[in-house]
Coordinates of C-alpha atoms in Angstrom, one line a residue:
M10 CA 18.1 2.3 16.0
G11 CA 17.1 -1.2 16.8
R12 CA 14.8 -2.2 19.6
R13 CA 15.3 -5.3 21.7
R14 CA 12.7 -8.0 21.3
K15 CA 10.1 -8.0 24.1
N16 CA 9.6 -11.2 26.0
N17 CA 6.4 -12.9 27.1
T18 CA 7.1 -12.1 30.8
E19 CA 7.1 -8.4 30.0
I20 CA 3.8 -8.6 28.0
E21 CA 2.1 -10.6 30.8
F22 CA 3.4 -8.0 33.3
L23 CA 1.9 -5.1 31.3
Y24 CA -1.5 -6.6 30.9
H25 CA -2.0 -8.0 34.4
R26 CA -0.8 -5.1 36.5
K27 CA -3.6 -4.4 39.0
F28 CA -3.5 -0.6 38.8
L29 CA -2.6 -0.1 35.2
P30 CA -5.1 2.4 33.7
D31 CA -7.2 1.2 30.8
M32 CA -6.3 4.3 28.8
L33 CA -2.6 3.3 28.9
K34 CA -3.5 -0.2 27.8
E35 CA -5.4 1.2 24.8
V36 CA -2.5 3.4 23.8
L37 CA -0.1 0.5 24.1
D38 CA -2.3 -1.5 21.8
E39 CA -2.7 1.3 19.3
Q40 CA 1.0 2.0 19.1
E41 CA 1.9 -1.7 19.3
M42 CA 4.1 -1.2 22.4
N43 CA 4.7 -4.4 24.4
G44 CA 7.7 -3.8 26.7
V45 CA 8.3 -2.4 30.1
E46 CA 10.5 0.4 28.8
D47 CA 7.7 1.4 26.4
L48 CA 5.3 1.6 29.3
I49 CA 7.7 3.7 31.4
L50 CA 8.1 6.2 28.5
L51 CA 4.4 6.3 27.8
M52 CA 3.6 7.1 31.4
L53 CA 6.1 9.9 31.4
K54 CA 4.6 11.3 28.2
E55 CA 1.0 11.1 29.7
G56 CA 2.0 12.7 33.0
Y57 CA 2.0 9.6 35.2
D58 CA 4.6 8.8 37.8
P59 CA 5.9 5.3 36.9
E60 CA 7.3 4.7 40.3
K61 CA 3.8 4.8 41.8
F62 CA 2.9 1.8 39.6
F63 CA 6.0 -0.4 39.9
E64 CA 9.6 -0.2 41.1
L65 CA 11.2 1.6 38.2
P66 CA 14.9 1.0 38.9
Q67 CA 14.4 -2.7 39.4
Y68 CA 13.0 -3.3 36.0
V69 CA 15.3 -1.1 34.1
A70 CA 18.3 -2.5 36.0
D71 CA 17.3 -5.9 34.6
L72 CA 17.9 -4.7 31.1
D73 CA 21.2 -5.5 29.5
C74 CA 23.7 -2.8 28.7
L75 CA 22.1 -0.7 25.9
T76 CA 23.8 1.2 23.1
L77 CA 21.7 4.1 21.9
D78 CA 23.3 5.9 19.1
D79 CA 26.9 5.9 20.3
L80 CA 26.1 6.1 24.0
A81 CA 26.5 3.0 26.2
I82 CA 24.2 2.9 29.2
E83 CA 25.1 0.8 32.1
K84 CA 22.6 -1.3 34.0
G85 CA 20.6 0.7 36.5
S86 CA 21.3 4.0 34.9
Y87 CA 17.7 4.5 34.1
A88 CA 17.6 8.3 34.2
A89 CA 20.0 8.5 31.2
Y90 CA 18.2 5.5 29.6
L91 CA 14.8 7.2 29.8
H92 CA 16.2 10.5 28.5
H93 CA 17.4 8.9 25.3
R94 CA 14.3 6.7 25.0
L95 CA 12.2 9.9 25.3
Q96 CA 14.2 11.3 22.3
E97 CA 13.6 8.1 20.4
F98 CA 9.8 8.3 21.2
E99 CA 9.7 11.8 19.9
N100 CA 11.4 10.6 16.7
D101 CA 8.9 7.7 16.5
N102 CA 6.1 10.3 16.6
F103 CA 7.9 12.3 13.9
S104 CA 7.9 9.1 11.7
T105 CA 4.2 9.7 11.1
M106 CA 4.9 11.2 7.7
P107 CA 1.9 12.1 5.4
S108 CA 2.3 11.3 1.7
G109 CA 1.3 14.9 0.9
L110 CA 3.6 17.6 2.3
L111 CA 3.7 20.6 0.0
L112 CA 1.2 20.8 -2.8
G113 CA 2.4 23.2 -5.5
K114 CA 5.2 25.9 -5.3
E115 CA 3.2 29.1 -5.2
C116 CA 2.1 30.0 -1.7
S117 CA 1.3 32.7 0.7
E118 CA 1.7 32.9 4.5
L119 CA -1.4 32.2 6.4
Y120 CA -1.9 33.4 10.0
I121 CA -4.4 31.0 11.6
R122 CA -6.0 30.4 14.9
I123 CA -7.2 27.1 16.3
R124 CA -9.6 27.1 19.3
L125 CA -11.1 24.2 21.2
N126 CA -14.9 24.6 21.2
N127 CA -16.9 24.6 24.4
A128 CA -13.9 24.1 26.6
P129 CA -14.3 25.1 30.3
V130 CA -11.3 27.4 29.9
L131 CA -10.0 29.3 26.8
I132 CA -7.7 27.0 24.8
W133 CA -6.3 28.3 21.5
R134 CA -3.1 28.6 19.5
E135 CA -2.1 30.9 16.7
L136 CA 0.4 29.9 14.0
F137 CA 2.0 31.0 10.7
V138 CA 1.8 28.3 8.0
P139 CA 2.4 28.2 4.3
S140 CA -0.8 28.0 2.2
N141 CA 0.5 25.0 0.2
L142 CA 0.8 22.7 3.2
S143 CA -1.3 19.6 2.7
L144 CA -4.3 19.4 5.1
E145 CA -2.8 16.2 6.6
L146 CA 0.5 17.9 7.4
L147 CA -1.5 20.8 8.9
A148 CA -3.4 18.3 11.1
L149 CA -0.1 16.9 12.5
I150 CA 1.2 20.4 13.1
L151 CA -2.0 21.5 14.8
M152 CA -1.9 18.5 17.1
K153 CA 1.7 19.3 18.0
A154 CA 0.8 22.9 18.8
M155 CA -2.3 22.0 20.8
G156 CA -0.6 19.2 22.7
W157 CA -2.6 16.2 21.4
Q158 CA -0.7 12.9 21.1
N159 CA -2.1 11.8 17.7
V160 CA -3.4 8.5 19.1
H161 CA -7.0 8.9 17.8
P162 CA -8.5 9.5 14.3
H163 CA -8.9 13.1 13.1
Q164 CA -10.6 15.0 10.2
F165 CA -11.4 18.4 8.9
R166 CA -14.9 19.6 8.1
Q167 CA -16.0 22.5 6.0
G168 CA -19.8 22.8 5.6
D169 CA -21.0 19.3 4.8
T170 CA -17.7 18.2 3.3
L171 CA -15.2 16.0 5.2
F172 CA -11.4 15.7 4.7
K173 CA -9.8 12.6 6.0
N174 CA -6.4 11.0 5.7
T175 CA -6.0 8.2 3.0
N176 CA -6.6 5.2 5.3
D177 CA -9.6 6.7 7.1
L178 CA -11.1 7.8 3.8
R179 CA -10.9 4.3 2.4
K180 CA -12.6 2.9 5.6
A181 CA -15.3 5.5 5.5
Q182 CA -16.1 4.9 1.9
R183 CA -16.7 1.2 2.7
I184 CA -19.2 1.8 5.4
P185 CA -22.8 1.3 4.2
T186 CA -25.1 4.3 4.5
L187 CA -28.9 4.6 4.1
G188 CA -28.8 8.3 3.3
K189 CA -26.7 10.4 1.1
R190 CA -23.0 10.0 1.8
P191 CA -21.2 13.3 2.5
A192 CA -18.6 14.5 0.1
M193 CA -15.1 13.3 1.3
F194 CA -11.6 14.1 0.1
D195 CA -8.1 13.0 1.0
T196 CA -6.2 15.4 3.2
N197 CA -3.0 14.4 1.5
K198 CA -4.2 15.8 -1.8
I199 CA -5.8 19.1 -0.6
A200 CA -3.8 22.2 0.3
V201 CA -4.7 24.4 3.3
G202 CA -5.1 27.3 0.9
N203 CA -7.9 25.5 -1.0
L204 CA -10.1 25.8 2.1
L205 CA -8.8 29.0 3.7
K206 CA -8.7 31.4 0.8
E207 CA -9.8 34.7 2.3
K208 CA -9.5 36.4 5.7
G209 CA -12.3 35.0 8.0
D210 CA -12.6 31.6 6.2
R211 CA -13.2 28.8 8.6
M212 CA -13.2 25.0 8.9
K213 CA -13.4 22.6 11.8
F214 CA -10.7 20.2 13.0
E215 CA -12.2 17.1 14.8
Y216 CA -10.0 14.8 17.0
D217 CA -10.9 11.6 18.8
F218 CA -14.4 10.7 17.5
D219 CA -15.4 9.0 20.7
N220 CA -14.8 12.0 22.9
M221 CA -15.2 14.4 19.9
W222 CA -12.8 17.3 20.5
I223 CA -14.0 19.9 18.0
H224 CA -11.8 22.9 17.1
D225 CA -12.6 25.9 15.0
V226 CA -9.8 26.9 12.6
W227 CA -9.9 30.2 10.9
L228 CA -7.8 32.5 8.8
K229 CA -6.9 35.8 10.5
E230 CA -4.5 37.2 7.9
I231 CA -2.8 36.5 4.5
R232 CA 0.7 37.8 3.8
E233 CA 3.0 37.4 0.9
Y234 CA 6.5 36.0 1.5
T235 CA 9.5 38.4 1.4
P236 CA 13.2 37.8 1.9
K237 CA 12.7 38.9 5.5
N238 CA 9.5 37.0 6.0
H239 CA 10.6 33.6 4.9
F240 CA 8.8 30.3 4.3
K241 CA 8.2 28.7 7.7
V242 CA 5.8 27.1 10.2
E243 CA 5.8 29.0 13.5
L244 CA 3.7 28.9 16.7
V245 CA 3.4 32.5 18.0
R246 CA 0.8 32.6 20.7
G247 CA -1.5 30.4 22.7
R248 CA -3.6 30.1 25.9
G249 CA -4.7 27.2 28.1
A250 CA -3.4 23.7 28.7
C251 CA -4.3 20.9 26.3
P252 CA -6.8 18.5 28.0
P253 CA -5.2 15.2 28.8
E254 CA -5.9 12.3 26.5
G255 CA -8.7 10.1 27.8
S256 CA -10.3 12.9 29.9
G257 CA -13.7 12.2 28.4
G258 CA -14.3 15.1 26.0
V259 CA -15.3 18.6 26.9
W260 CA -17.9 17.5 29.5
G261 CA -15.6 14.9 31.1
Y262 CA -12.8 17.4 31.3
T263 CA -15.0 20.0 32.8
D264 CA -16.1 17.5 35.5
L265 CA -12.4 16.6 36.2
I266 CA -11.5 20.3 36.6
E267 CA -14.3 20.8 39.1
T268 CA -13.2 17.6 40.9
S269 CA -9.6 18.9 41.1
R270 CA -10.8 22.1 42.8
K271 CA -12.5 20.3 45.7
P272 CA -10.7 21.0 48.9
R273 CA -11.4 17.4 50.0
K274 CA -11.3 14.6 47.5
R275 CA -12.6 11.0 47.8
Q276 CA -10.1 8.3 47.0
N277 CA -11.9 7.5 43.7
D278 CA -11.7 11.2 42.7
K279 CA -7.9 11.1 43.4
A280 CA -7.6 8.0 41.3
R281 CA -9.6 9.5 38.4
L282 CA -7.4 12.6 38.4
A283 CA -4.2 10.5 38.6
Q284 CA -5.3 8.3 35.8
V285 CA -5.4 11.2 33.3
G286 CA -2.3 13.0 34.8
M287 CA -4.2 15.8 36.5
D288 CA -2.3 15.9 39.7
K289 CA -1.9 18.9 42.0
N290 CA 0.7 20.4 39.7
F291 CA -1.7 20.5 36.7
S292 CA -3.4 23.7 35.9
P293 CA -5.9 24.0 33.0
Y294 CA -4.8 27.7 32.6
V295 CA -1.1 27.1 32.2
F296 CA 0.3 27.0 28.6
D297 CA 4.1 26.7 28.2
L298 CA 4.5 28.6 25.0
G299 CA 8.3 28.1 24.9
M300 CA 8.0 24.3 25.1
A301 CA 5.2 24.2 22.5
R302 CA 7.1 26.4 20.1
S303 CA 10.1 24.2 20.5
I304 CA 8.0 21.1 19.7
V305 CA 6.5 22.7 16.6
S306 CA 9.8 24.0 15.5
N307 CA 11.6 20.7 15.8
Y308 CA 8.8 18.9 14.0
W309 CA 9.0 21.5 11.1
S310 CA 12.7 21.0 10.9
Y311 CA 12.1 17.3 10.5
I312 CA 9.5 18.0 7.8
E313 CA 11.9 20.3 5.9
E314 CA 14.5 17.5 5.8
E315 CA 11.9 15.2 4.3
I316 CA 10.9 17.9 1.8
D317 CA 14.5 18.3 0.7
E318 CA 14.9 14.5 0.3
R319 CA 11.7 14.3 -1.9
S320 CA 12.7 17.2 -4.1

């Protein structure tokens, strides 16, 4: 699916909007988005109301008639347009494909739990995953299950050993160090089962090194596959909403929750909450298991297609 070329007027518009949050600018830079429709879609994904920032129909109506797949969308029909662009955005996220998917054919089913450490409310997920998943593929699945957008670096840690994706590993190995460099391995070349071997084994998953969201991941159960218990990735339980991206780590998120509970809020408090998408409809306790399961399931279906193509 082709994307129309963005013009300088759109780029200037994006970077000179008076009320455009810095967090959105950073994500636009990281994902190389430079068009109004990209900004609209990103706002929807991050929980913002685009119409509070600019006149949505006016800008979308200025676009020429678009053909997405086999659907022609007339000028001004921005609801249908956004719906299909949202699907395209999901597919773009799916395009993050690790070089390592399944490592070896022999595997067991692992029942794991991931929990966000020191969070102001309980935030955890439980999943079934094959033991021969690469750590990098597990990282992408865990982010889908938790609700992270994969817009920041991530790594696993077990003891003093770090596990990073290929690009981050190369960067880390080039950084000078005065002391002993920790052992580091490529997440595309290590299977989950190499770290989680026995019930109770643990490792840490770290996301966004500036805000440092640290998760405990541990193995609750190992099962052998049977004809009825087939090879799969499945999210089965969870609790607590994922903190919004850009909410400032555990302590910043805690402060935002406390601010949201104030019966009377100052204007700058309202602006802070709106910036990260914590409006009056947001609850840190609410976790939509059905939606999260669908996201993980759709992503795994996409991965299975890639596995079939590579085999």
